[in-house]
PDB file of C-alpha atoms in Angstrom:
ATOM      1  CA  MET R   1      -1.796 -20.281 -15.432  1.00  0.00           C
ATOM      2  CA  ASP R   2      -3.758 -22.571 -17.715  1.00  0.00           C
ATOM      3  CA  ILE R   3      -7.340 -21.287 -17.781  1.00  0.00           C
ATOM      4  CA  SER R   4      -8.268 -23.041 -21.028  1.00  0.00           C
ATOM      5  CA  LYS R   5     -10.246 -25.717 -19.173  1.00  0.00           C
ATOM      6  CA  HIS R   6     -12.345 -23.107 -17.337  1.00  0.00           C
ATOM      7  CA  LYS R   7     -15.354 -21.140 -18.581  1.00  0.00           C
ATOM      8  CA  LEU R   8     -15.455 -17.345 -18.763  1.00  0.00           C
ATOM      9  CA  PHE R   9     -17.720 -16.102 -15.962  1.00  0.00           C
ATOM     10  CA  THR R  10     -17.599 -12.329 -16.550  1.00  0.00           C
ATOM     11  CA  THR R  11     -15.314  -9.424 -17.416  1.00  0.00           C
ATOM     12  CA  VAL R  12     -14.736  -6.718 -14.813  1.00  0.00           C
ATOM     13  CA  LYS R  13     -12.998  -3.344 -14.617  1.00  0.00           C
ATOM     14  CA  ASP R  14     -10.458  -2.169 -12.075  1.00  0.00           C
ATOM     15  CA  ASN R  15     -12.512   0.813 -10.965  1.00  0.00           C
ATOM     16  CA  SER R  16     -10.212   2.070  -8.234  1.00  0.00           C
ATOM     17  CA  VAL R  17      -6.703   2.259  -9.735  1.00  0.00           C
ATOM     18  CA  SER R  18      -5.785   1.220 -13.277  1.00  0.00           C
ATOM     19  CA  LYS R  19      -9.163   1.203 -15.108  1.00  0.00           C
ATOM     20  CA  GLU R  20      -7.946  -1.950 -16.895  1.00  0.00           C
ATOM     21  CA  THR R  21     -10.267  -4.880 -17.572  1.00  0.00           C
ATOM     22  CA  PHE R  22      -9.825  -8.452 -16.354  1.00  0.00           C
ATOM     23  CA  ASP R  23     -11.602 -11.715 -17.052  1.00  0.00           C
ATOM     24  CA  LEU R  24     -12.936 -13.984 -14.335  1.00  0.00           C
ATOM     25  CA  TYR R  25     -12.923 -17.687 -15.169  1.00  0.00           C
ATOM     26  CA  ARG R  26     -14.870 -20.284 -13.209  1.00  0.00           C
ATOM     27  CA  ASP R  27     -13.314 -23.479 -11.947  1.00  0.00           C
ATOM     28  CA  GLU R  28     -16.536 -25.489 -11.738  1.00  0.00           C
ATOM     29  CA  ALA R  29     -15.001 -28.359  -9.779  1.00  0.00           C
ATOM     30  CA  LEU R  30     -14.031 -26.014  -6.946  1.00  0.00           C
ATOM     31  CA  ASP R  31     -16.732 -23.367  -7.496  1.00  0.00           C
ATOM     32  CA  LEU R  32     -13.908 -20.822  -7.598  1.00  0.00           C
ATOM     33  CA  LEU R  33     -13.427 -17.768  -9.813  1.00  0.00           C
ATOM     34  CA  ILE R  34      -9.941 -16.926 -11.070  1.00  0.00           C
ATOM     35  CA  THR R  35      -8.814 -13.463 -12.184  1.00  0.00           C
ATOM     36  CA  PHE R  36      -7.025 -13.478 -15.555  1.00  0.00           C
ATOM     37  CA  PRO R  37      -4.505 -12.222 -16.390  1.00  0.00           C
ATOM     38  CA  GLN R  38      -2.996 -12.110 -12.936  1.00  0.00           C
ATOM     39  CA  PRO R  39      -0.293  -9.466 -12.436  1.00  0.00           C
ATOM     40  CA  ASN R  40       3.124 -10.882 -11.593  1.00  0.00           C
ATOM     41  CA  GLU R  41       4.623 -10.186  -8.172  1.00  0.00           C
ATOM     42  CA  LYS R  42       6.692  -7.314  -9.575  1.00  0.00           C
ATOM     43  CA  SER R  43       3.749  -5.455 -11.112  1.00  0.00           C
ATOM     44  CA  LEU R  44       1.120  -6.289  -8.468  1.00  0.00           C
ATOM     45  CA  PRO R  45       2.103  -3.516  -5.985  1.00  0.00           C
ATOM     46  CA  LYS R  46       1.185  -0.749  -8.446  1.00  0.00           C
ATOM     47  CA  TYR R  47      -2.455  -1.846  -8.271  1.00  0.00           C
ATOM     48  CA  TYR R  48      -2.482  -0.940  -4.568  1.00  0.00           C
ATOM     49  CA  GLU R  49      -1.100   2.578  -5.131  1.00  0.00           C
ATOM     50  CA  SER R  50      -4.177   4.583  -4.260  1.00  0.00           C
ATOM     51  CA  ASP R  51      -5.101   6.828  -1.346  1.00  0.00           C
ATOM     52  CA  ASP R  52      -8.533   5.225  -1.593  1.00  0.00           C
ATOM     53  CA  TYR R  53      -7.209   1.774  -0.653  1.00  0.00           C
ATOM     54  CA  ILE R  54      -8.743   2.190   2.745  1.00  0.00           C
ATOM     55  CA  SER R  55      -7.348  -0.843   4.585  1.00  0.00           C
ATOM     56  CA  HIS R  56      -3.809   0.565   4.149  1.00  0.00           C
ATOM     57  CA  THR R  57      -4.642   3.929   5.771  1.00  0.00           C
ATOM     58  CA  ASP R  58      -6.240   5.340   8.890  1.00  0.00           C
ATOM     59  CA  GLY R  59      -7.847   8.099   6.828  1.00  0.00           C
ATOM     60  CA  LYS R  60     -11.104   9.764   7.907  1.00  0.00           C
ATOM     61  CA  ARG R  61     -11.440  12.280   5.076  1.00  0.00           C
ATOM     62  CA  SER R  62     -15.059  11.672   4.185  1.00  0.00           C
ATOM     63  CA  LEU R  63     -18.401  10.428   5.474  1.00  0.00           C
ATOM     64  CA  PHE R  64     -17.652   7.089   3.795  1.00  0.00           C
ATOM     65  CA  GLU R  65     -14.256   6.709   5.497  1.00  0.00           C
ATOM     66  CA  ASN R  66     -15.671   7.737   8.883  1.00  0.00           C
ATOM     67  CA  ALA R  67     -18.479   5.198   8.491  1.00  0.00           C
ATOM     68  CA  TYR R  68     -15.911   2.550   7.513  1.00  0.00           C
ATOM     69  CA  HIS R  69     -13.891   3.140  10.682  1.00  0.00           C
ATOM     70  CA  PHE R  70     -17.002   3.205  12.874  1.00  0.00           C
ATOM     71  CA  ILE R  71     -18.042  -0.205  11.547  1.00  0.00           C
ATOM     72  CA  LYS R  72     -14.443  -1.435  11.747  1.00  0.00           C
ATOM     73  CA  ASN R  73     -14.392  -0.733  15.495  1.00  0.00           C
ATOM     74  CA  ILE R  74     -17.511  -2.861  15.949  1.00  0.00           C
ATOM     75  CA  ALA R  75     -15.948  -5.584  13.799  1.00  0.00           C
ATOM     76  CA  LEU R  76     -12.752  -5.514  15.884  1.00  0.00           C
ATOM     77  CA  LYS R  77     -14.740  -6.282  19.031  1.00  0.00           C
ATOM     78  CA  ASN R  78     -16.532  -9.108  17.235  1.00  0.00           C
ATOM     79  CA  LYS R  79     -13.237 -10.553  15.981  1.00  0.00           C
ATOM     80  CA  LEU R  80     -11.745 -10.437  19.467  1.00  0.00           C
ATOM     81  CA  ASN R  81     -14.807 -12.135  20.952  1.00  0.00           C
ATOM     82  CA  LEU R  82     -14.547 -14.813  18.267  1.00  0.00           C
ATOM     83  CA  ILE R  83     -10.894 -15.728  18.893  1.00  0.00           C
ATOM     84  CA  ASN R  84     -11.459 -15.646  22.662  1.00  0.00           C
ATOM     85  CA  SER R  85     -14.409 -18.007  22.326  1.00  0.00           C
ATOM     86  CA  LEU R  86     -12.308 -20.428  20.271  1.00  0.00           C
ATOM     87  CA  ASN R  87      -9.259 -20.221  22.533  1.00  0.00           C
ATOM     88  CA  PRO R  88     -10.213 -18.922  26.021  1.00  0.00           C
ATOM     89  CA  GLU R  89      -6.687 -19.505  27.346  1.00  0.00           C
ATOM     90  CA  LYS R  90      -5.332 -17.250  24.585  1.00  0.00           C
ATOM     91  CA  GLY R  91      -1.850 -17.946  23.240  1.00  0.00           C
ATOM     92  CA  ASN R  92       0.068 -17.163  20.064  1.00  0.00           C
ATOM     93  CA  LEU R  93      -1.804 -15.281  17.341  1.00  0.00           C
ATOM     94  CA  LEU R  94      -0.607 -14.608  13.789  1.00  0.00           C
ATOM     95  CA  ASP R  95      -2.452 -12.137  11.557  1.00  0.00           C
ATOM     96  CA  ILE R  96      -1.442 -12.400   7.901  1.00  0.00           C
ATOM     97  CA  GLY R  97      -2.207  -9.205   6.023  1.00  0.00           C
ATOM     98  CA  ALA R  98      -2.320  -7.192   9.223  1.00  0.00           C
ATOM     99  CA  GLY R  99      -2.812  -3.832   7.491  1.00  0.00           C
ATOM    100  CA  THR R 100      -2.519  -0.912   9.912  1.00  0.00           C
ATOM    101  CA  GLY R 101      -2.486  -3.282  12.879  1.00  0.00           C
ATOM    102  CA  ASP R 102      -5.776  -2.488  14.602  1.00  0.00           C
ATOM    103  CA  PHE R 103      -6.808  -6.122  15.111  1.00  0.00           C
ATOM    104  CA  LEU R 104      -3.427  -7.120  16.514  1.00  0.00           C
ATOM    105  CA  THR R 105      -3.440  -4.085  18.814  1.00  0.00           C
ATOM    106  CA  VAL R 106      -6.829  -5.065  20.243  1.00  0.00           C
ATOM    107  CA  ALA R 107      -5.728  -8.701  20.632  1.00  0.00           C
ATOM    108  CA  LYS R 108      -2.394  -7.767  22.236  1.00  0.00           C
ATOM    109  CA  ASN R 109      -4.141  -5.501  24.741  1.00  0.00           C
ATOM    110  CA  ASN R 110      -6.389  -8.463  25.587  1.00  0.00           C
ATOM    111  CA  GLY R 111      -3.471 -10.730  26.463  1.00  0.00           C
ATOM    112  CA  TRP R 112      -2.586 -12.482  23.202  1.00  0.00           C
ATOM    113  CA  ASN R 113       1.013 -12.959  22.038  1.00  0.00           C
ATOM    114  CA  THR R 114       0.765 -11.355  18.613  1.00  0.00           C
ATOM    115  CA  LYS R 115       2.714 -11.314  15.386  1.00  0.00           C
ATOM    116  CA  GLY R 116       1.810  -9.791  12.037  1.00  0.00           C
ATOM    117  CA  VAL R 117       2.809 -10.106   8.394  1.00  0.00           C
ATOM    118  CA  GLU R 118       2.042  -7.244   6.002  1.00  0.00           C
ATOM    119  CA  PRO R 119       3.479  -6.572   2.511  1.00  0.00           C
ATOM    120  CA  SER R 120       2.512  -2.876   2.409  1.00  0.00           C
ATOM    121  CA  GLU R 121       5.309  -0.800   3.912  1.00  0.00           C
ATOM    122  CA  LYS R 122       2.906   2.140   4.232  1.00  0.00           C
ATOM    123  CA  ALA R 123       0.409   0.155   6.293  1.00  0.00           C
ATOM    124  CA  LYS R 124       3.154  -1.553   8.291  1.00  0.00           C
ATOM    125  CA  ALA R 125       4.709   1.785   9.278  1.00  0.00           C
ATOM    126  CA  ILE R 126       1.377   2.893  10.758  1.00  0.00           C
ATOM    127  CA  ALA R 127       1.042  -0.408  12.638  1.00  0.00           C
ATOM    128  CA  ILE R 128       4.574  -0.286  14.066  1.00  0.00           C
ATOM    129  CA  LYS R 129       3.775   3.083  15.651  1.00  0.00           C
ATOM    130  CA  LYS R 130       0.949   1.279  17.478  1.00  0.00           C
ATOM    131  CA  GLY R 131       3.416  -1.256  18.892  1.00  0.00           C
ATOM    132  CA  VAL R 132       2.653  -4.127  16.515  1.00  0.00           C
ATOM    133  CA  SER R 133       5.404  -6.722  16.033  1.00  0.00           C
ATOM    134  CA  PHE R 134       6.010  -8.018  12.484  1.00  0.00           C
ATOM    135  CA  ALA R 135       7.818 -10.825  10.716  1.00  0.00           C
ATOM    136  CA  GLU R 136       9.122 -10.024   7.245  1.00  0.00           C
ATOM    137  CA  SER R 137       7.432 -13.163   5.928  1.00  0.00           C
ATOM    138  CA  THR R 138       5.860 -16.334   7.276  1.00  0.00           C
ATOM    139  CA  THR R 139       8.854 -18.371   6.108  1.00  0.00           C
ATOM    140  CA  GLU R 140      10.928 -17.112   9.048  1.00  0.00           C
ATOM    141  CA  LEU R 141       8.354 -18.312  11.592  1.00  0.00           C
ATOM    142  CA  GLU R 142       8.599 -21.654  13.397  1.00  0.00           C
ATOM    143  CA  SER R 143       6.410 -24.558  12.333  1.00  0.00           C
ATOM    144  CA  HIS R 144       3.370 -25.409  14.473  1.00  0.00           C
ATOM    145  CA  SER R 145       3.852 -22.305  16.644  1.00  0.00           C
ATOM    146  CA  PHE R 146       0.473 -20.545  16.493  1.00  0.00           C
ATOM    147  CA  ASP R 147      -2.759 -21.320  18.294  1.00  0.00           C
ATOM    148  CA  VAL R 148      -4.763 -19.063  15.973  1.00  0.00           C
ATOM    149  CA  ILE R 149      -3.964 -17.710  12.507  1.00  0.00           C
ATOM    150  CA  THR R 150      -6.205 -15.078  10.957  1.00  0.00           C
ATOM    151  CA  MET R 151      -6.539 -13.738   7.426  1.00  0.00           C
ATOM    152  CA  TRP R 152      -9.222 -11.037   7.352  1.00  0.00           C
ATOM    153  CA  HIS R 153     -10.036 -10.425   3.678  1.00  0.00           C
ATOM    154  CA  VAL R 154      -6.516 -11.444   2.655  1.00  0.00           C
ATOM    155  CA  LEU R 155      -6.642 -14.924   1.098  1.00  0.00           C
ATOM    156  CA  GLU R 156      -8.172 -13.479  -2.088  1.00  0.00           C
ATOM    157  CA  HIS R 157      -5.011 -11.351  -2.529  1.00  0.00           C
ATOM    158  CA  VAL R 158      -2.273 -14.005  -2.327  1.00  0.00           C
ATOM    159  CA  PRO R 159      -0.529 -14.901  -5.605  1.00  0.00           C
ATOM    160  CA  ASN R 160      -0.049 -18.626  -4.937  1.00  0.00           C
ATOM    161  CA  LEU R 161      -3.175 -19.928  -3.276  1.00  0.00           C
ATOM    162  CA  GLU R 162      -2.186 -23.564  -2.750  1.00  0.00           C
ATOM    163  CA  ASN R 163       1.230 -22.630  -1.341  1.00  0.00           C
ATOM    164  CA  GLN R 164      -0.420 -20.232   1.082  1.00  0.00           C
ATOM    165  CA  ILE R 165      -2.727 -22.946   2.406  1.00  0.00           C
ATOM    166  CA  LYS R 166       0.243 -25.318   2.791  1.00  0.00           C
ATOM    167  CA  GLU R 167       2.024 -22.579   4.771  1.00  0.00           C
ATOM    168  CA  LEU R 168      -0.989 -22.158   7.056  1.00  0.00           C
ATOM    169  CA  LYS R 169      -0.912 -25.890   7.691  1.00  0.00           C
ATOM    170  CA  ARG R 170       2.799 -25.667   8.560  1.00  0.00           C
ATOM    171  CA  LEU R 171       2.385 -22.770  10.982  1.00  0.00           C
ATOM    172  CA  VAL R 172      -0.722 -23.753  12.941  1.00  0.00           C
ATOM    173  CA  LYS R 173      -0.459 -25.956  16.012  1.00  0.00           C
ATOM    174  CA  SER R 174      -2.040 -29.380  16.203  1.00  0.00           C
ATOM    175  CA  ASN R 175      -5.732 -28.751  16.854  1.00  0.00           C
ATOM    176  CA  GLY R 176      -5.075 -25.031  16.234  1.00  0.00           C
ATOM    177  CA  THR R 177      -7.507 -22.750  14.426  1.00  0.00           C
ATOM    178  CA  ILE R 178      -7.332 -20.868  11.136  1.00  0.00           C
ATOM    179  CA  ILE R 179      -9.845 -18.069  10.552  1.00  0.00           C
ATOM    180  CA  ILE R 180     -10.422 -16.925   6.977  1.00  0.00           C
ATOM    181  CA  ALA R 181     -12.713 -14.056   5.932  1.00  0.00           C
ATOM    182  CA  VAL R 182     -13.443 -13.611   2.217  1.00  0.00           C
ATOM    183  CA  PRO R 183     -16.215 -12.255  -0.038  1.00  0.00           C
ATOM    184  CA  ASN R 184     -18.805 -14.645  -1.461  1.00  0.00           C
ATOM    185  CA  PHE R 185     -19.602 -14.332  -5.162  1.00  0.00           C
ATOM    186  CA  ASN R 186     -22.754 -16.434  -4.657  1.00  0.00           C
ATOM    187  CA  SER R 187     -24.364 -13.709  -2.524  1.00  0.00           C
ATOM    188  CA  TYR R 188     -27.403 -11.680  -3.572  1.00  0.00           C
ATOM    189  CA  ASP R 189     -25.434  -8.408  -3.778  1.00  0.00           C
ATOM    190  CA  ALA R 190     -22.869 -10.074  -6.052  1.00  0.00           C
ATOM    191  CA  LYS R 191     -25.594 -11.271  -8.394  1.00  0.00           C
ATOM    192  CA  HIS R 192     -27.435  -7.937  -8.228  1.00  0.00           C
ATOM    193  CA  TYR R 193     -24.400  -5.833  -9.224  1.00  0.00           C
ATOM    194  CA  GLY R 194     -22.785  -8.353 -11.585  1.00  0.00           C
ATOM    195  CA  LYS R 195     -19.616  -6.941 -13.159  1.00  0.00           C
ATOM    196  CA  PHE R 196     -19.921  -3.822 -10.965  1.00  0.00           C
ATOM    197  CA  TRP R 197     -19.762  -5.805  -7.706  1.00  0.00           C
ATOM    198  CA  ALA R 198     -17.036  -4.049  -5.735  1.00  0.00           C
ATOM    199  CA  ALA R 199     -15.814  -7.223  -4.013  1.00  0.00           C
ATOM    200  CA  PHE R 200     -14.530  -8.592  -7.319  1.00  0.00           C
ATOM    201  CA  ASP R 201     -11.867  -5.854  -6.972  1.00  0.00           C
ATOM    202  CA  ALA R 202      -9.683  -7.251  -9.754  1.00  0.00           C
ATOM    203  CA  PRO R 203      -6.751  -7.533 -10.037  1.00  0.00           C
ATOM    204  CA  ARG R 204      -6.097  -7.110  -6.312  1.00  0.00           C
ATOM    205  CA  HIS R 205      -8.477 -10.008  -5.728  1.00  0.00           C
ATOM    206  CA  LEU R 206      -6.879 -12.884  -7.612  1.00  0.00           C
ATOM    207  CA  TRP R 207      -9.377 -15.505  -6.395  1.00  0.00           C
ATOM    208  CA  HIS R 208     -13.106 -15.341  -5.653  1.00  0.00           C
ATOM    209  CA  PHE R 209     -14.447 -17.896  -3.209  1.00  0.00           C
ATOM    210  CA  SER R 210     -17.585 -19.815  -2.391  1.00  0.00           C
ATOM    211  CA  LYS R 211     -18.266 -22.029   0.605  1.00  0.00           C
ATOM    212  CA  THR R 212     -17.536 -25.054  -1.585  1.00  0.00           C
ATOM    213  CA  SER R 213     -14.143 -23.759  -2.724  1.00  0.00           C
ATOM    214  CA  ILE R 214     -12.950 -22.996   0.811  1.00  0.00           C
ATOM    215  CA  LYS R 215     -14.014 -26.428   2.058  1.00  0.00           C
ATOM    216  CA  LEU R 216     -12.344 -28.300  -0.812  1.00  0.00           C
ATOM    217  CA  LEU R 217      -9.134 -26.260  -0.941  1.00  0.00           C
ATOM    218  CA  PHE R 218      -8.433 -26.673   2.780  1.00  0.00           C
ATOM    219  CA  GLU R 219      -9.407 -30.347   2.795  1.00  0.00           C
ATOM    220  CA  LYS R 220      -6.476 -30.973   0.431  1.00  0.00           C
ATOM    221  CA  GLU R 221      -4.167 -30.125   3.352  1.00  0.00           C
ATOM    222  CA  ASP R 222      -6.203 -32.106   5.902  1.00  0.00           C
ATOM    223  CA  LEU R 223      -7.671 -28.930   7.367  1.00  0.00           C
ATOM    224  CA  LYS R 224     -11.334 -29.211   8.293  1.00  0.00           C
ATOM    225  CA  LEU R 225     -13.965 -26.495   7.860  1.00  0.00           C
ATOM    226  CA  ILE R 226     -16.049 -26.635  11.038  1.00  0.00           C
ATOM    227  CA  LYS R 227     -18.144 -23.465  10.931  1.00  0.00           C
ATOM    228  CA  VAL R 228     -19.208 -20.635   8.610  1.00  0.00           C
ATOM    229  CA  LEU R 229     -20.252 -17.270  10.055  1.00  0.00           C
ATOM    230  CA  PRO R 230     -21.838 -14.283   8.267  1.00  0.00           C
ATOM    231  CA  MET R 231     -20.296 -10.815   7.891  1.00  0.00           C
ATOM    232  CA  LYS R 232     -23.518  -8.836   7.642  1.00  0.00           C
ATOM    233  CA  PHE R 233     -21.969  -5.364   7.523  1.00  0.00           C
ATOM    234  CA  ASP R 234     -20.107  -6.269   4.318  1.00  0.00           C
ATOM    235  CA  ALA R 235     -23.337  -6.326   2.299  1.00  0.00           C
ATOM    236  CA  PHE R 236     -23.872  -2.605   3.010  1.00  0.00           C
ATOM    237  CA  TYR R 237     -20.232  -1.558   2.508  1.00  0.00           C
ATOM    238  CA  VAL R 238     -19.858  -3.515  -0.736  1.00  0.00           C
ATOM    239  CA  SER R 239     -23.213  -2.326  -2.065  1.00  0.00           C
ATOM    240  CA  LEU R 240     -22.211   1.287  -1.449  1.00  0.00           C
ATOM    241  CA  LEU R 241     -18.980   0.893  -3.410  1.00  0.00           C
ATOM    242  CA  SER R 242     -20.801  -1.062  -6.116  1.00  0.00           C
ATOM    243  CA  GLU R 243     -23.287   1.783  -6.532  1.00  0.00           C
ATOM    244  CA  LYS R 244     -20.369   4.165  -7.009  1.00  0.00           C
ATOM    245  CA  TYR R 245     -18.798   1.937  -9.660  1.00  0.00           C
ATOM    246  CA  LYS R 246     -22.116   1.397 -11.441  1.00  0.00           C
ATOM    247  CA  THR R 247     -23.524   4.942 -11.370  1.00  0.00           C
ATOM    248  CA  GLY R 248     -20.623   7.185 -10.393  1.00  0.00           C
ATOM    249  CA  LYS R 249     -22.459   8.239  -7.218  1.00  0.00           C
ATOM    250  CA  MET R 250     -22.657   7.121  -3.607  1.00  0.00           C
ATOM    251  CA  ASN R 251     -26.338   6.162  -3.593  1.00  0.00           C
ATOM    252  CA  TYR R 252     -26.549   5.624   0.149  1.00  0.00           C
ATOM    253  CA  ILE R 253     -30.254   4.829   0.353  1.00  0.00           C
ATOM    254  CA  LYS R 254     -30.287   2.430  -2.592  1.00  0.00           C
ATOM    255  CA  ALA R 255     -27.117   0.712  -1.358  1.00  0.00           C
ATOM    256  CA  PHE R 256     -28.646   0.305   2.089  1.00  0.00           C
ATOM    257  CA  PHE R 257     -31.705  -1.452   0.682  1.00  0.00           C
ATOM    258  CA  VAL R 258     -29.619  -3.730  -1.559  1.00  0.00           C
ATOM    259  CA  GLY R 259     -27.455  -4.643   1.443  1.00  0.00           C
ATOM    260  CA  LEU R 260     -30.553  -5.240   3.534  1.00  0.00           C
ATOM    261  CA  GLN R 261     -32.112  -7.423   0.867  1.00  0.00           C
ATOM    262  CA  SER R 262     -28.870  -9.390   0.548  1.00  0.00           C
ATOM    263  CA  ASN R 263     -28.888 -10.145   4.277  1.00  0.00           C
ATOM    264  CA  LEU R 264     -32.580 -11.051   4.221  1.00  0.00           C
ATOM    265  CA  LYS R 265     -32.028 -13.469   1.315  1.00  0.00           C
ATOM    266  CA  ALA R 266     -29.021 -14.941   3.102  1.00  0.00           C
ATOM    267  CA  ALA R 267     -31.084 -15.576   6.219  1.00  0.00           C
ATOM    268  CA  SER R 268     -32.677 -18.427   4.276  1.00  0.00           C
ATOM    269  CA  ASN R 269     -30.059 -19.503   1.710  1.00  0.00           C
ATOM    270  CA  LEU R 270     -26.983 -18.770   3.935  1.00  0.00           C
ATOM    271  CA  GLU R 271     -25.153 -16.990   1.084  1.00  0.00           C
ATOM    272  CA  PHE R 272     -23.991 -13.778   2.775  1.00  0.00           C
ATOM    273  CA  SER R 273     -21.906 -11.066   1.086  1.00  0.00           C
ATOM    274  CA  SER R 274     -18.848 -12.276   3.004  1.00  0.00           C
ATOM    275  CA  HIS R 275     -18.210 -15.211   5.309  1.00  0.00           C
ATOM    276  CA  ILE R 276     -15.866 -16.045   8.128  1.00  0.00           C
ATOM    277  CA  TYR R 277     -14.602 -19.621   7.902  1.00  0.00           C
ATOM    278  CA  ILE R 278     -13.373 -21.398  11.029  1.00  0.00           C
ATOM    279  CA  ILE R 279     -10.969 -24.166  10.095  1.00  0.00           C
ATOM    280  CA  LYS R 280      -9.286 -26.648  12.432  1.00  0.00           C
ATOM    281  CA  ASN R 281      -6.026 -28.493  12.048  1.00  0.00           C
ATOM    282  CA  ARG R 282      -6.495 -32.222  12.532  1.00  0.00           C
TER     283      ARG R 282
END
């Protein structure tokens, strides 16, 4: 990747696995941050080898993990309500980066025809026990066969961003919907924590998005951003992890007030810690 034309934004540490440092460069035209160097596809899996990588487990070993799963259950209901509001007749749903399969399980039980894709064999094994159906990769799926495609905090992980967006365009039906959830580096909590902001999560997060970057990247494939929704819980979760990375401690009270302030700031400037983007195929 040629990053010579981009400016260095900051340098961050992989706090959860390798303790290595990575640079983030800013593509000013797209308002996009790029992790550099990016691990190749062979070495990337080792950066996920941690019992603390919570989205690949159903662990409830601590207060933090129990709180995570409590909030996740609320989020699952919200996600289901969202896809039902966009497609009341239901239909075919693809979840890319399905993790342990909780979202697909909820959707399947609600009448959706579901399919998942998940690179982590550990997470996939948990999901299969819940009855989730998987494809090995999206390439084996038929073109224009899904009414809704979701990527919940997954797009930031994919090695080839432009190819992934082209593949979404191929898979979604005419007038179908793509739902993308990603962190927002323009949020108050991102600016407050700087290099300690947990949602940078390099090198697992290869790309770091803004509202501008999502709009422009999807427009290249004639996919239209129609709505942006806040993920208000993320400000608290990310602030808690950021406190741990910055101070070595779970400062629950301080993290709560930073998360609260982030949401209050975003109420006026609309820059929440994370956003859900609703994108329509034309």
